[in-house]
């Protein structure tokens, strides 16, 4: 029987098929695939609404008060990750436009679908949700500093912050408010209860839609700049391997409970690619094309990596009763 539980148990296959379909659409019908890019943000917004609706918001106060998690999150994302970025780009040097794209995407922690992947990976999604405003504000403050440190002071004034604000409003605040209204309605009438129950079906299919349209709309850019892309792939592969292991070690050091430790792993491993892409596209033309292609490549590789993470994080990397992690 086709049930929500069955759909969730088959989510890896669903997402894999979505990635393949997106690749086929983008490569065989590039113009049509590119025309789908406007659907990415609305689909993410619906995905976030479906996920937010399942979170008991009355417990968020407890999540915000988890100072150990917030401290580990800030140290991991804004101190350790920049060091990893610096080491990788020193070992594998890149041209300035390519380096800018890598800098934009790897130094900005995700503020949207990381919550979904944290939930799918059996991490504490409430903690991730509570930490989202903090991550958003800190990355906005530190991004100019990172650009100055790693690229040069001339880049500080070029990158605009407006897309961050727009994404935070449309992809986080609006879905969050609608989800809260849905939960309040569910306490008052049966129609609200039915709507809330239906929202539980949204995360898996809409995650599949997001994966499909991201790949379909962006894979053409990757293909057209493949000679450049080949040189950045090793950086992304190394990043996908190094960061979960580093995050797990940080979780042990801070003695985070299991769900918080998994949330930390997903946060440090998941980047703000869909939000920083407009930043790259707003750059001067000579920089925009390469920077955007580099960011899109990271997006595609990260999505594949996340599908692996949601299996290996709870089963292997940070499973039940791991020594040094409090349950």
Tab-separated table of C-alpha atoms in Angstrom:
chain	number	residue	atom	x	y	z
A	1	UNK	CA	0.000	0.000	0.000
A	2	UNK	CA	1.242	3.471	-0.912
A	3	UNK	CA	1.693	5.315	2.378
A	4	UNK	CA	3.747	8.269	3.546
A	5	UNK	CA	5.954	5.923	5.561
A	6	UNK	CA	6.596	3.815	2.458
A	7	UNK	CA	7.420	6.940	0.424
A	8	UNK	CA	9.890	8.100	3.075
A	9	UNK	CA	11.520	4.669	3.170
A	10	UNK	CA	12.078	4.894	-0.616
A	11	UNK	CA	13.320	8.478	-0.625
A	12	UNK	CA	16.866	7.648	-1.792
A	13	UNK	CA	15.473	6.021	-4.930
A	14	UNK	CA	13.082	8.935	-5.456
A	15	UNK	CA	15.903	11.467	-5.209
A	16	UNK	CA	18.211	9.419	-7.404
A	17	UNK	CA	15.580	9.270	-10.142
A	18	UNK	CA	15.004	13.025	-9.760
A	19	UNK	CA	18.719	13.720	-10.261
A	20	UNK	CA	18.840	11.515	-13.361
A	21	UNK	CA	15.729	13.135	-14.849
A	22	UNK	CA	17.117	16.584	-14.171
A	23	UNK	CA	20.390	15.699	-15.859
A	24	UNK	CA	18.634	14.275	-18.901
A	25	UNK	CA	16.355	17.312	-19.252
A	26	UNK	CA	19.209	19.776	-18.842
A	27	UNK	CA	21.535	18.056	-21.312
A	28	UNK	CA	19.013	16.981	-23.964
A	29	UNK	CA	16.810	20.099	-23.800
A	30	UNK	CA	19.125	22.803	-22.492
A	31	UNK	CA	16.849	25.767	-23.297
A	32	UNK	CA	13.888	24.163	-21.558
A	33	UNK	CA	16.052	23.137	-18.619
A	34	UNK	CA	17.444	26.654	-18.228
A	35	UNK	CA	13.907	28.065	-18.283
A	36	UNK	CA	13.131	26.119	-15.090
A	37	UNK	CA	15.493	28.138	-12.907
A	38	UNK	CA	12.694	30.480	-11.787
A	39	UNK	CA	10.924	27.511	-10.135
A	40	UNK	CA	13.781	26.760	-7.716
A	41	UNK	CA	12.882	29.322	-5.056
A	42	UNK	CA	9.097	28.609	-5.028
A	43	UNK	CA	9.755	24.866	-4.779
A	44	UNK	CA	12.210	25.356	-1.915
A	45	UNK	CA	9.654	27.590	-0.173
A	46	UNK	CA	6.994	24.845	-0.387
A	47	UNK	CA	9.538	22.268	0.756
A	48	UNK	CA	10.444	24.422	3.754
A	49	UNK	CA	6.765	24.967	4.599
A	50	UNK	CA	6.112	21.219	4.599
A	51	UNK	CA	9.097	20.634	6.847
A	52	UNK	CA	8.367	23.554	9.187
A	53	UNK	CA	4.802	22.355	9.645
A	54	UNK	CA	6.100	19.154	11.234
A	55	UNK	CA	8.271	20.895	13.825
A	56	UNK	CA	6.796	21.496	17.297
A	57	UNK	CA	7.633	25.167	17.693
A	58	UNK	CA	6.870	25.234	21.399
A	59	UNK	CA	10.144	23.360	21.913
A	60	UNK	CA	12.260	25.896	20.045
A	61	UNK	CA	13.058	27.803	23.243
A	62	UNK	CA	14.917	24.726	24.468
A	63	UNK	CA	16.784	24.542	21.169
A	64	UNK	CA	17.858	28.199	21.284
A	65	UNK	CA	19.155	27.680	24.836
A	66	UNK	CA	21.532	24.926	23.689
A	67	UNK	CA	24.640	27.096	23.979
A	68	UNK	CA	27.058	24.204	23.411
A	69	UNK	CA	25.509	23.504	20.024
A	70	UNK	CA	25.485	27.177	18.991
A	71	UNK	CA	29.139	27.544	20.045
A	72	UNK	CA	30.161	24.417	18.101
A	73	UNK	CA	28.118	25.611	15.110
A	74	UNK	CA	29.810	29.018	15.018
A	75	UNK	CA	33.325	27.639	15.550
A	76	UNK	CA	32.788	24.933	12.948
A	77	UNK	CA	31.264	27.093	10.228
A	78	UNK	CA	33.187	30.325	10.690
A	79	UNK	CA	36.605	29.247	11.968
A	80	UNK	CA	37.276	25.634	10.990
A	81	UNK	CA	35.614	25.732	7.553
A	82	UNK	CA	37.607	28.815	6.433
A	83	UNK	CA	40.797	27.003	7.466
A	84	UNK	CA	39.750	23.950	5.426
A	85	UNK	CA	38.910	26.260	2.502
A	86	UNK	CA	42.320	27.961	2.731
A	87	UNK	CA	44.202	24.660	2.823
A	88	UNK	CA	42.291	23.221	-0.139
A	89	UNK	CA	42.746	26.309	-2.297
A	90	UNK	CA	46.436	26.525	-1.384
A	91	UNK	CA	46.951	22.922	-2.477
A	92	UNK	CA	44.828	23.408	-5.617
A	93	UNK	CA	45.258	27.075	-6.728
A	94	UNK	CA	42.567	28.648	-8.931
A	95	UNK	CA	42.140	31.794	-11.033
A	96	UNK	CA	40.499	34.781	-9.244
A	97	UNK	CA	36.969	34.364	-10.771
A	98	UNK	CA	36.964	30.652	-9.950
A	99	UNK	CA	38.364	31.286	-6.480
A	100	UNK	CA	35.617	33.839	-5.878
A	101	UNK	CA	32.950	31.288	-6.768
A	102	UNK	CA	34.502	28.719	-4.430
A	103	UNK	CA	34.810	31.336	-1.712
A	104	UNK	CA	31.170	32.413	-2.020
A	105	UNK	CA	29.825	28.893	-1.826
A	106	UNK	CA	32.103	27.157	0.671
A	107	UNK	CA	32.268	29.981	3.234
A	108	UNK	CA	28.497	30.481	3.559
A	109	UNK	CA	26.621	27.824	5.585
A	110	UNK	CA	23.207	26.803	4.276
A	111	UNK	CA	20.145	28.501	5.772
A	112	UNK	CA	17.346	26.619	4.037
A	113	UNK	CA	17.332	23.005	2.865
A	114	UNK	CA	19.974	21.990	5.413
A	115	UNK	CA	17.041	21.785	7.833
A	116	UNK	CA	15.345	19.241	5.593
A	117	UNK	CA	18.488	17.143	5.190
A	118	UNK	CA	19.114	17.310	8.942
A	119	UNK	CA	15.639	15.915	9.509
A	120	UNK	CA	16.111	13.213	6.857
A	121	UNK	CA	19.460	12.312	8.439
A	122	UNK	CA	17.805	11.897	11.864
A	123	UNK	CA	19.433	15.001	13.281
A	124	UNK	CA	17.812	17.653	15.462
A	125	UNK	CA	15.992	19.821	12.899
A	126	UNK	CA	14.662	22.079	15.680
A	127	UNK	CA	18.217	23.066	16.588
A	128	UNK	CA	19.018	23.804	12.956
A	129	UNK	CA	15.884	25.910	12.584
A	130	UNK	CA	16.652	27.874	15.743
A	131	UNK	CA	20.219	28.486	14.567
A	132	UNK	CA	19.229	29.709	11.090
A	133	UNK	CA	18.933	33.443	11.974
A	134	UNK	CA	22.313	33.294	13.728
A	135	UNK	CA	23.986	31.660	10.730
A	136	UNK	CA	22.353	34.182	8.423
A	137	UNK	CA	23.531	37.261	10.342
A	138	UNK	CA	27.065	35.997	11.015
A	139	UNK	CA	27.735	34.980	7.410
A	140	UNK	CA	26.547	38.378	6.162
A	141	UNK	CA	28.949	40.098	8.575
A	142	UNK	CA	31.924	37.844	7.833
A	143	UNK	CA	31.591	37.389	4.042
A	144	UNK	CA	33.268	40.749	3.243
A	145	UNK	CA	36.107	39.837	5.615
A	146	UNK	CA	36.559	36.452	3.938
A	147	UNK	CA	36.600	38.045	0.483
A	148	UNK	CA	39.244	40.527	1.649
A	149	UNK	CA	41.383	37.808	3.242
A	150	UNK	CA	41.250	35.231	0.464
A	151	UNK	CA	40.846	37.294	-2.717
A	152	UNK	CA	41.634	40.952	-2.092
A	153	UNK	CA	40.071	44.149	-0.818
A	154	UNK	CA	38.826	45.129	-4.303
A	155	UNK	CA	36.172	42.368	-4.081
A	156	UNK	CA	34.562	43.589	-0.846
A	157	UNK	CA	32.375	46.226	-2.491
A	158	UNK	CA	31.399	44.151	-5.536
A	159	UNK	CA	29.324	41.405	-3.907
A	160	UNK	CA	25.850	42.582	-2.859
A	161	UNK	CA	24.046	41.300	0.258
A	162	UNK	CA	20.485	41.953	-1.001
A	163	UNK	CA	20.003	38.390	-2.387
A	164	UNK	CA	20.744	37.005	1.095
A	165	UNK	CA	18.008	39.164	2.611
A	166	UNK	CA	15.529	38.241	-0.107
A	167	UNK	CA	16.248	34.519	0.229
A	168	UNK	CA	15.953	34.629	4.017
A	169	UNK	CA	12.581	36.366	3.780
A	170	UNK	CA	11.074	34.220	1.010
A	171	UNK	CA	12.606	30.839	1.839
A	172	UNK	CA	12.583	30.972	5.648
A	173	UNK	CA	10.349	33.674	7.154
A	174	UNK	CA	7.290	33.352	4.882
A	175	UNK	CA	7.104	29.505	4.968
A	176	UNK	CA	7.746	29.607	8.716
A	177	UNK	CA	4.869	32.018	9.383
A	178	UNK	CA	2.461	30.005	7.213
A	179	UNK	CA	3.517	26.791	8.996
A	180	UNK	CA	2.856	28.371	12.402
A	181	UNK	CA	-0.579	29.525	11.195
A	182	UNK	CA	-1.280	25.978	9.990
A	183	UNK	CA	-0.373	24.518	13.379
A	184	UNK	CA	-2.540	27.064	15.214
A	185	UNK	CA	-5.430	26.269	12.889
A	186	UNK	CA	-5.000	22.541	13.550
A	187	UNK	CA	-5.684	23.181	17.250
A	188	UNK	CA	-8.947	24.969	16.454
A	189	UNK	CA	-10.780	22.989	13.747
A	190	UNK	CA	-10.777	19.758	11.773
A	191	UNK	CA	-9.954	21.434	8.479
A	192	UNK	CA	-6.749	22.702	10.040
A	193	UNK	CA	-5.972	19.184	11.273
A	194	UNK	CA	-6.434	17.788	7.767
A	195	UNK	CA	-4.226	20.469	6.227
A	196	UNK	CA	-1.518	19.819	8.819
A	197	UNK	CA	-1.705	16.082	8.116
A	198	UNK	CA	-1.353	16.722	4.377
A	199	UNK	CA	1.782	18.818	4.900
A	200	UNK	CA	3.568	15.692	6.125
A	201	UNK	CA	3.458	14.434	2.526
A	202	UNK	CA	5.276	17.476	1.115
A	203	UNK	CA	8.983	17.043	2.043
A	204	UNK	CA	9.882	13.974	-0.052
A	205	UNK	CA	8.172	14.896	-3.364
A	206	UNK	CA	9.190	18.542	-3.180
A	207	UNK	CA	12.766	17.675	-2.329
A	208	UNK	CA	12.701	15.535	-5.482
A	209	UNK	CA	11.295	18.465	-7.480
A	210	UNK	CA	14.012	20.776	-6.136
A	211	UNK	CA	16.757	18.297	-7.039
A	212	UNK	CA	15.345	17.813	-10.531
A	213	UNK	CA	14.932	21.499	-11.433
A	214	UNK	CA	18.284	22.544	-9.936
A	215	UNK	CA	20.134	19.965	-12.020
A	216	UNK	CA	18.008	20.555	-15.138
A	217	UNK	CA	18.416	24.328	-15.039
A	218	UNK	CA	22.098	24.467	-14.134
A	219	UNK	CA	23.851	21.447	-15.631
A	220	UNK	CA	24.210	23.184	-19.017
A	221	UNK	CA	26.430	25.840	-17.409
A	222	UNK	CA	28.614	23.143	-15.945
A	223	UNK	CA	28.905	21.363	-19.292
A	224	UNK	CA	29.828	24.570	-21.161
A	225	UNK	CA	32.681	25.358	-18.740
A	226	UNK	CA	33.791	21.789	-18.196
A	227	UNK	CA	37.518	22.511	-18.590
A	228	UNK	CA	37.355	24.881	-15.615
A	229	UNK	CA	34.991	22.656	-13.652
A	230	UNK	CA	37.361	19.685	-13.796
A	231	UNK	CA	39.897	21.656	-11.776
A	232	UNK	CA	37.495	22.477	-8.937
A	233	UNK	CA	35.893	19.048	-8.554
A	234	UNK	CA	38.774	17.690	-6.409
A	235	UNK	CA	38.258	20.592	-3.972
A	236	UNK	CA	34.570	19.769	-3.597
A	237	UNK	CA	35.192	16.050	-3.244
A	238	UNK	CA	37.778	16.690	-0.542
A	239	UNK	CA	35.395	19.089	1.195
A	240	UNK	CA	32.572	16.524	1.196
A	241	UNK	CA	34.916	13.975	2.809
A	242	UNK	CA	36.754	16.194	5.288
A	243	UNK	CA	33.913	18.251	6.782
A	244	UNK	CA	31.668	15.456	8.141
A	245	UNK	CA	34.654	13.859	9.877
A	246	UNK	CA	35.769	17.213	11.262
A	247	UNK	CA	32.234	18.021	12.431
A	248	UNK	CA	31.938	14.686	14.189
A	249	UNK	CA	35.193	15.356	16.053
A	250	UNK	CA	33.874	18.792	17.059
A	251	UNK	CA	30.653	17.190	18.306
A	252	UNK	CA	32.692	14.857	20.511
A	253	UNK	CA	34.795	17.743	21.858
A	254	UNK	CA	31.660	19.717	22.787
A	255	UNK	CA	29.935	16.548	24.061
A	256	UNK	CA	26.843	17.212	21.977
A	257	UNK	CA	23.932	14.843	22.223
A	258	UNK	CA	23.286	12.639	19.207
A	259	UNK	CA	20.721	14.785	17.372
A	260	UNK	CA	22.757	17.948	17.889
A	261	UNK	CA	25.920	16.221	16.682
A	262	UNK	CA	24.205	15.127	13.489
A	263	UNK	CA	22.814	18.637	12.977
A	264	UNK	CA	26.356	20.007	13.296
A	265	UNK	CA	27.605	17.545	10.665
A	266	UNK	CA	24.906	18.576	8.193
A	267	UNK	CA	25.434	22.298	8.848
A	268	UNK	CA	29.192	22.198	8.303
A	269	UNK	CA	28.807	20.029	5.204
A	270	UNK	CA	25.931	21.918	3.536
A	271	UNK	CA	26.585	25.223	1.814
A	272	UNK	CA	24.427	28.167	0.748
A	273	UNK	CA	24.754	27.468	-2.982
A	274	UNK	CA	21.210	28.359	-4.077
A	275	UNK	CA	21.369	31.655	-2.192
A	276	UNK	CA	24.837	32.766	-3.308
A	277	UNK	CA	24.207	31.950	-6.975
A	278	UNK	CA	22.443	35.323	-7.514
A	279	UNK	CA	25.480	37.007	-5.938
A	280	UNK	CA	27.714	35.426	-8.578
A	281	UNK	CA	25.355	36.305	-11.424
A	282	UNK	CA	25.399	39.964	-10.292
A	283	UNK	CA	29.195	40.153	-10.738
A	284	UNK	CA	30.804	41.791	-13.798
A	285	UNK	CA	30.311	39.624	-16.886
A	286	UNK	CA	33.947	38.548	-17.057
A	287	UNK	CA	33.638	37.065	-13.562
A	288	UNK	CA	29.975	36.038	-13.440
A	289	UNK	CA	30.021	33.122	-15.880
A	290	UNK	CA	32.914	31.254	-14.277
A	291	UNK	CA	31.881	32.005	-10.698
A	292	UNK	CA	28.312	30.829	-11.405
A	293	UNK	CA	29.505	27.616	-13.084
A	294	UNK	CA	31.728	26.882	-10.081
A	295	UNK	CA	28.827	27.406	-7.668
A	296	UNK	CA	26.457	25.278	-9.746
A	297	UNK	CA	29.008	22.460	-9.797
A	298	UNK	CA	29.159	22.557	-6.008
A	299	UNK	CA	25.353	22.473	-5.871
A	300	UNK	CA	25.128	19.319	-7.956
A	301	UNK	CA	27.939	17.581	-6.083
A	302	UNK	CA	26.523	18.606	-2.723
A	303	UNK	CA	23.063	17.257	-3.556
A	304	UNK	CA	24.610	13.893	-4.385
A	305	UNK	CA	26.668	14.092	-1.202
A	306	UNK	CA	23.595	14.863	0.904
A	307	UNK	CA	21.855	11.750	-0.377
A	308	UNK	CA	24.836	9.772	0.883
A	309	UNK	CA	24.995	11.702	4.166
A	310	UNK	CA	21.385	11.001	5.144
A	311	UNK	CA	22.291	7.315	5.134
A	312	UNK	CA	25.824	7.209	6.489
A	313	UNK	CA	25.535	9.900	9.193
A	314	UNK	CA	22.941	8.060	11.345
A	315	UNK	CA	24.141	4.557	10.444
A	316	UNK	CA	27.915	4.937	10.460
A	317	UNK	CA	29.334	8.366	11.250
A	318	UNK	CA	27.271	9.193	14.335
A	319	UNK	CA	25.138	6.186	15.162
A	320	UNK	CA	23.414	5.292	18.438
A	321	UNK	CA	25.564	4.847	21.528
A	322	UNK	CA	28.742	6.288	19.996
A	323	UNK	CA	31.322	6.589	22.750
A	324	UNK	CA	31.840	10.215	23.777
A	325	UNK	CA	28.438	11.415	22.585
A	326	UNK	CA	25.755	11.769	25.193
A	327	UNK	CA	22.377	10.343	24.288
